[in-house]
mmCIF file of N, CA and C in Angstrom:
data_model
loop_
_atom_site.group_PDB
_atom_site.id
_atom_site.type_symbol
_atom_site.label_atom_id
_atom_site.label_comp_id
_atom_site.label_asym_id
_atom_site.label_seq_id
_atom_site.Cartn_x
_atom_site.Cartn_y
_atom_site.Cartn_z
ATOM 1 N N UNK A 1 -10.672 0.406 -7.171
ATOM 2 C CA UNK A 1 -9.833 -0.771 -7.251
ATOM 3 C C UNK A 1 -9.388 -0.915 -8.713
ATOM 4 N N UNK A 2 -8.058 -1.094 -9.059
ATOM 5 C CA UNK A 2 -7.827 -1.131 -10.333
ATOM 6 C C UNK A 2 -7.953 -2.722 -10.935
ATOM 7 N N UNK A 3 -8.405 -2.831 -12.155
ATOM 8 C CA UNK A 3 -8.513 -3.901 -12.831
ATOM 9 C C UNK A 3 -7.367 -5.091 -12.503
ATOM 10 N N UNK A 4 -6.325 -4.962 -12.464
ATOM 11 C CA UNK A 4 -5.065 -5.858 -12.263
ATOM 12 C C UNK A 4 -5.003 -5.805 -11.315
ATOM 13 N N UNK A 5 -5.372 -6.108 -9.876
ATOM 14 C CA UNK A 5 -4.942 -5.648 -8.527
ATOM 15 C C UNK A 5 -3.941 -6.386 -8.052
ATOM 16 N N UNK A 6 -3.333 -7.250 -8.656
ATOM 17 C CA UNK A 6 -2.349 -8.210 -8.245
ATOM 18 C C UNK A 6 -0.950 -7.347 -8.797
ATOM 19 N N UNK A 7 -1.155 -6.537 -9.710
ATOM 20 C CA UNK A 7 0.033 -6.032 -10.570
ATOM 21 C C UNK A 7 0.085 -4.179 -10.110
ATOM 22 N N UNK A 8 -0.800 -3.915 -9.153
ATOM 23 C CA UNK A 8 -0.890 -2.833 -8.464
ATOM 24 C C UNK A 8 0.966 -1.860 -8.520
ATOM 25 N N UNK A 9 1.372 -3.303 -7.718
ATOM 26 C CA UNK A 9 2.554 -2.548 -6.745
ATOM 27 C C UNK A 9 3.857 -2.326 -7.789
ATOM 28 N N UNK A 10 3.311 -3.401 -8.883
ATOM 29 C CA UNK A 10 4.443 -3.620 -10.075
ATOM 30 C C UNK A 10 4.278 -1.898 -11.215
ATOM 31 N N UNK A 11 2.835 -1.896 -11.393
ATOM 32 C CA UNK A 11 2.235 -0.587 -11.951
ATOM 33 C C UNK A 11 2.637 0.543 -11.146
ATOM 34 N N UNK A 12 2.881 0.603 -10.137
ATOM 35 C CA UNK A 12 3.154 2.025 -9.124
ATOM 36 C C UNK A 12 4.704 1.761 -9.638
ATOM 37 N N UNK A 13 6.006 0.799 -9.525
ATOM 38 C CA UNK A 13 7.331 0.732 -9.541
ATOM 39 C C UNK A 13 7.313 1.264 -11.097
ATOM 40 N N UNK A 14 6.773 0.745 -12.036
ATOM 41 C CA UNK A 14 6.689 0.939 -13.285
ATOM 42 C C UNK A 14 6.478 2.547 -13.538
ATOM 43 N N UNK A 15 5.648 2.708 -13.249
ATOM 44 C CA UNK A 15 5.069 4.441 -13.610
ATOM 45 C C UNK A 15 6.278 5.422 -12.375
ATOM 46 N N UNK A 16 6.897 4.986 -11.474
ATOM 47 C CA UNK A 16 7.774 5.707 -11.091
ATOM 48 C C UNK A 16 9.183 5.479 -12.157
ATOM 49 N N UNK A 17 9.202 4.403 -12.005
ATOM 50 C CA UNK A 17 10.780 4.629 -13.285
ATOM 51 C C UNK A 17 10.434 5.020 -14.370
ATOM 52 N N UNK A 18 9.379 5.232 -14.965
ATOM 53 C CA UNK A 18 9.309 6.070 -16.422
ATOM 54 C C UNK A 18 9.267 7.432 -15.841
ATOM 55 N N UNK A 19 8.634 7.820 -15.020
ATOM 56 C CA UNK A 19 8.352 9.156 -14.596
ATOM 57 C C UNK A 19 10.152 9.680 -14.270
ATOM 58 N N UNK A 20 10.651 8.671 -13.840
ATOM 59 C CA UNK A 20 11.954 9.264 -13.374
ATOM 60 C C UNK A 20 13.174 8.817 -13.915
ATOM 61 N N UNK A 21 12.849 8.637 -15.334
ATOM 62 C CA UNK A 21 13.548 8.707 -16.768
ATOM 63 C C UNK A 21 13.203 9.867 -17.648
ATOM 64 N N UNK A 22 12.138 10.195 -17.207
ATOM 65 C CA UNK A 22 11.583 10.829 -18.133
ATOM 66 C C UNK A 22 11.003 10.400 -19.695
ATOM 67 N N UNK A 23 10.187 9.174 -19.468
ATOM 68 C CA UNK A 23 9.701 8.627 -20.764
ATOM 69 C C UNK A 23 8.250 8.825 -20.774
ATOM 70 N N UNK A 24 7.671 9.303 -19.176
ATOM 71 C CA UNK A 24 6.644 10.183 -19.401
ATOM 72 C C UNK A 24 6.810 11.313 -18.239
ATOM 73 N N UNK A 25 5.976 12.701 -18.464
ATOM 74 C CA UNK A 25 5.804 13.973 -17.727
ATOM 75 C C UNK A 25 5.762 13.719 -16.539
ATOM 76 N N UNK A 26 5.080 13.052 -16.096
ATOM 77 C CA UNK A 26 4.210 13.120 -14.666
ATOM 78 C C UNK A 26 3.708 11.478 -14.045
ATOM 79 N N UNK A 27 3.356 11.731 -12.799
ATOM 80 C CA UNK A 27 2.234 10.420 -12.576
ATOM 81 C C UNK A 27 1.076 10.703 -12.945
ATOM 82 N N UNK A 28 0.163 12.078 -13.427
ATOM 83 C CA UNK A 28 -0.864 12.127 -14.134
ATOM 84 C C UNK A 28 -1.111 11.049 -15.204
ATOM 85 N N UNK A 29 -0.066 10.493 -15.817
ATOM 86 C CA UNK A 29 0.130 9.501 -16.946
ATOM 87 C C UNK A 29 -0.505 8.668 -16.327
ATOM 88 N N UNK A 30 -0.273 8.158 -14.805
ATOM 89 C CA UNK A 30 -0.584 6.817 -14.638
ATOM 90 C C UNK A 30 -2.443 6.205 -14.619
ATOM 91 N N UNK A 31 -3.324 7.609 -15.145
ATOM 92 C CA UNK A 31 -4.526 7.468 -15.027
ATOM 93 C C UNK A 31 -4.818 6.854 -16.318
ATOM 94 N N UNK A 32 -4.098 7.097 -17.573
ATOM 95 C CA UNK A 32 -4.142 6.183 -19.068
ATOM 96 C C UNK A 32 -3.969 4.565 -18.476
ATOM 97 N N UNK A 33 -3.016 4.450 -17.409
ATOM 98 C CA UNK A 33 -2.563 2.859 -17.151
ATOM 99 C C UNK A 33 -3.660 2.174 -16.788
ATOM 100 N N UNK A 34 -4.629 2.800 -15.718
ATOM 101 C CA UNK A 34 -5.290 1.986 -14.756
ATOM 102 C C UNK A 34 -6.857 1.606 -15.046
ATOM 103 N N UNK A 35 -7.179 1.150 -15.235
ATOM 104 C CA UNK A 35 -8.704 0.979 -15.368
ATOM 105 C C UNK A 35 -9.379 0.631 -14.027
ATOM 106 N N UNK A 36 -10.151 1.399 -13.817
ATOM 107 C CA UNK A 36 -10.760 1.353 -12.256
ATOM 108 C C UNK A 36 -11.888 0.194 -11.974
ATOM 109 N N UNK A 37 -11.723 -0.050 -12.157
ATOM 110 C CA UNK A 37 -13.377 -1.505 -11.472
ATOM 111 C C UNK A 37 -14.175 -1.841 -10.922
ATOM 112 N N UNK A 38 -13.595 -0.653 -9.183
ATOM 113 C CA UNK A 38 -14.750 -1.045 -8.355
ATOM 114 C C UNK A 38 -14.350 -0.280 -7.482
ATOM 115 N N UNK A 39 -14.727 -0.004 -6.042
ATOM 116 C CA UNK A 39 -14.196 0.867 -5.015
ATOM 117 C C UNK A 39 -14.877 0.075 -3.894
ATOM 118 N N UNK A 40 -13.592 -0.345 -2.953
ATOM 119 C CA UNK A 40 -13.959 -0.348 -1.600
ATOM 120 C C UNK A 40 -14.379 0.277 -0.454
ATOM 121 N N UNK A 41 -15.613 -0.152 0.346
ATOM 122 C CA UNK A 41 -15.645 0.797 1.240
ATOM 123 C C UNK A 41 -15.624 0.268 2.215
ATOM 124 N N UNK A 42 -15.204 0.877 3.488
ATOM 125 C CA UNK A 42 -15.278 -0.170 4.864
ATOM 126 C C UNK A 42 -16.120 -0.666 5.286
ATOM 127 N N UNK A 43 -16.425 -1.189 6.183
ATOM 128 C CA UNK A 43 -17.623 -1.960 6.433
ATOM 129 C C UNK A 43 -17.544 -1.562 7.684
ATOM 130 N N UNK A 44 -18.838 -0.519 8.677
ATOM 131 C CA UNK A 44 -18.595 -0.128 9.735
ATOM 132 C C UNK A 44 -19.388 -1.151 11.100
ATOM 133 N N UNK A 45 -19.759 -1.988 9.847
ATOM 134 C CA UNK A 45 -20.438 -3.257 11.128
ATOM 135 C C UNK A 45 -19.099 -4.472 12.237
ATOM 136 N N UNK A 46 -17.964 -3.815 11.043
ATOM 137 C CA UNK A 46 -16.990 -4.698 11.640
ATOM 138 C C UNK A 46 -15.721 -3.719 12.180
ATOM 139 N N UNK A 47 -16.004 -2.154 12.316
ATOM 140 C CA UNK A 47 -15.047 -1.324 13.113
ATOM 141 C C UNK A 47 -14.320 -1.708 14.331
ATOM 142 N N UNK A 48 -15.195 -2.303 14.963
ATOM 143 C CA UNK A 48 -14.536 -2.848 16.230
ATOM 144 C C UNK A 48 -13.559 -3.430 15.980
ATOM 145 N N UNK A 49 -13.615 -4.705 15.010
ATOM 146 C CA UNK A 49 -12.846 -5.825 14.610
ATOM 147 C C UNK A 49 -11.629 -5.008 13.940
ATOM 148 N N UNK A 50 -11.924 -4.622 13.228
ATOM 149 C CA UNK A 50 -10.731 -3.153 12.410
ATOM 150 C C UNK A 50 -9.483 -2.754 13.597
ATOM 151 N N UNK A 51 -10.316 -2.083 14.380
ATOM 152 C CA UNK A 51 -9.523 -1.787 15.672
ATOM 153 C C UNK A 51 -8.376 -2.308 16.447
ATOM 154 N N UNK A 52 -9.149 -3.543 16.384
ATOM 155 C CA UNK A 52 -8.550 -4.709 16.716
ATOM 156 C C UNK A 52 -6.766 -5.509 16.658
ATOM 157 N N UNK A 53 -7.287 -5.372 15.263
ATOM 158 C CA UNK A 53 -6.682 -5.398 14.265
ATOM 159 C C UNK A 53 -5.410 -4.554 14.279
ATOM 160 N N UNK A 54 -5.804 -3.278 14.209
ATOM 161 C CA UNK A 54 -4.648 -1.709 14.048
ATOM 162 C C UNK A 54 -4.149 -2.242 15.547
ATOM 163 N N UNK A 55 -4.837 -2.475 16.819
ATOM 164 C CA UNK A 55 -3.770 -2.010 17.815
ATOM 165 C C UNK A 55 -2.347 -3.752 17.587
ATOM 166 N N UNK A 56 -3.091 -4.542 16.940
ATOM 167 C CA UNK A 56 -1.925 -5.570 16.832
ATOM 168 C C UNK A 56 -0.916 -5.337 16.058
ATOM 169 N N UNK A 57 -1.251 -4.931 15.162
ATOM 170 C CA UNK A 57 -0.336 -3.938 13.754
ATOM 171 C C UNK A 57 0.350 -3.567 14.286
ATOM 172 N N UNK A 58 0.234 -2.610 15.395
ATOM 173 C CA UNK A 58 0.817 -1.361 15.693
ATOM 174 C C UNK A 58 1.986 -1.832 16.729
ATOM 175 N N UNK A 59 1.274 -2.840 17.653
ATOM 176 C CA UNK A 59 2.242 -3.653 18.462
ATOM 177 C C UNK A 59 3.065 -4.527 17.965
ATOM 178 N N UNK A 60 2.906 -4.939 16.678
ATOM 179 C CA UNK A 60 3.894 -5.997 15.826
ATOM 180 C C UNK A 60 5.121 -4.523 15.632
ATOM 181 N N UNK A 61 4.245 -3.711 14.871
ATOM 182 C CA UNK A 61 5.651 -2.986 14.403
ATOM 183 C C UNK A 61 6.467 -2.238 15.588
ATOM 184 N N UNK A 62 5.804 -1.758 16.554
ATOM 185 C CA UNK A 62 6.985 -1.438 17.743
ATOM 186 C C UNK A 62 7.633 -3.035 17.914
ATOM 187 N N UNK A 63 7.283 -3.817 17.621
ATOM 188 C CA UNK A 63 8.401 -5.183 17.939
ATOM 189 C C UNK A 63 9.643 -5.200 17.245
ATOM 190 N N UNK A 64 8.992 -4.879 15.866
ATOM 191 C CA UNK A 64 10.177 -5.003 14.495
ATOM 192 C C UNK A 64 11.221 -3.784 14.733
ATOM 193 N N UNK A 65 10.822 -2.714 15.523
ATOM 194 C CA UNK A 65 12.068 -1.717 15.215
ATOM 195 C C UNK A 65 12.984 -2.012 15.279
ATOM 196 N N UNK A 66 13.267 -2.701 16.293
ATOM 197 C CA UNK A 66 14.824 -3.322 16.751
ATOM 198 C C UNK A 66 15.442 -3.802 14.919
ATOM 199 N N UNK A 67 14.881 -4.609 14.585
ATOM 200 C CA UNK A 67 15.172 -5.758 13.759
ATOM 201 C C UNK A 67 14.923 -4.598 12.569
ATOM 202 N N UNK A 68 14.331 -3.905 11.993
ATOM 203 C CA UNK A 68 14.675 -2.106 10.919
ATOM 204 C C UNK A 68 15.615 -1.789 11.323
ATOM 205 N N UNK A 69 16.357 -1.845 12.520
ATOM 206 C CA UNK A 69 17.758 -0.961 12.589
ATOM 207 C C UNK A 69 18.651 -1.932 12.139
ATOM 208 N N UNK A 70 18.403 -3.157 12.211
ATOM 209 C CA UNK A 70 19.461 -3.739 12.365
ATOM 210 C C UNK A 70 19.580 -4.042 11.097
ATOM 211 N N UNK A 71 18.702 -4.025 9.999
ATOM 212 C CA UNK A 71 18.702 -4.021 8.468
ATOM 213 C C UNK A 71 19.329 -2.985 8.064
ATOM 214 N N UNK A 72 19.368 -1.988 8.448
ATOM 215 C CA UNK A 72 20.206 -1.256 8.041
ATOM 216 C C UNK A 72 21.513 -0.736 7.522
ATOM 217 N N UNK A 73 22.059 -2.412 8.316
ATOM 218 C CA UNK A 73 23.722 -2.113 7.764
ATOM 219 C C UNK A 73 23.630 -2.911 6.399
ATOM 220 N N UNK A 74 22.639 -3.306 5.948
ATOM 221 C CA UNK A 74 22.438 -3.935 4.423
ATOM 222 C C UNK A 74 22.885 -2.828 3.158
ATOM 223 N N UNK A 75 22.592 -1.328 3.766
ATOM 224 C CA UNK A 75 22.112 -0.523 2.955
ATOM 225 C C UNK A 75 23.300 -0.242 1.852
#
């Protein structure tokens, strides 16, 4: 888990536009950025519940396809 976890998604957008400016080599760079903190692991007492979970996911997003195509004419 990286130290900033709130600034995660901002740090991934960030280290791709330098990477693809070329103001650094690689995403290897992005291991100087991150300071690691902790690591999650699943919790297999609550797999079931997990499960659960994924098949609603999974049924939300076959709902949304319709409504992804139709975003599309945004592009």
């Amino acid at each position: 888990m990286p130290n900033y976890l709130d600034e995660a998604t901002s740090m991934g957008a960030a280290m791709a536009g330098a990477v693809g400016v070329g103001v650094v080599d690689n995403f290897k760079e992005a291991k100087k950025w991150v300071k690691r903190v902790g690591i999650h692991h699943p919790q297999p007492d609550i797999q079931e519940q997990y499960q659960e979970f994924f098949s609603v996911f999974n049924e939300t997003y076959e709902q949304l396809k319709p409504v992804y195509q139709n975003l599309k004419v945004f592009n």
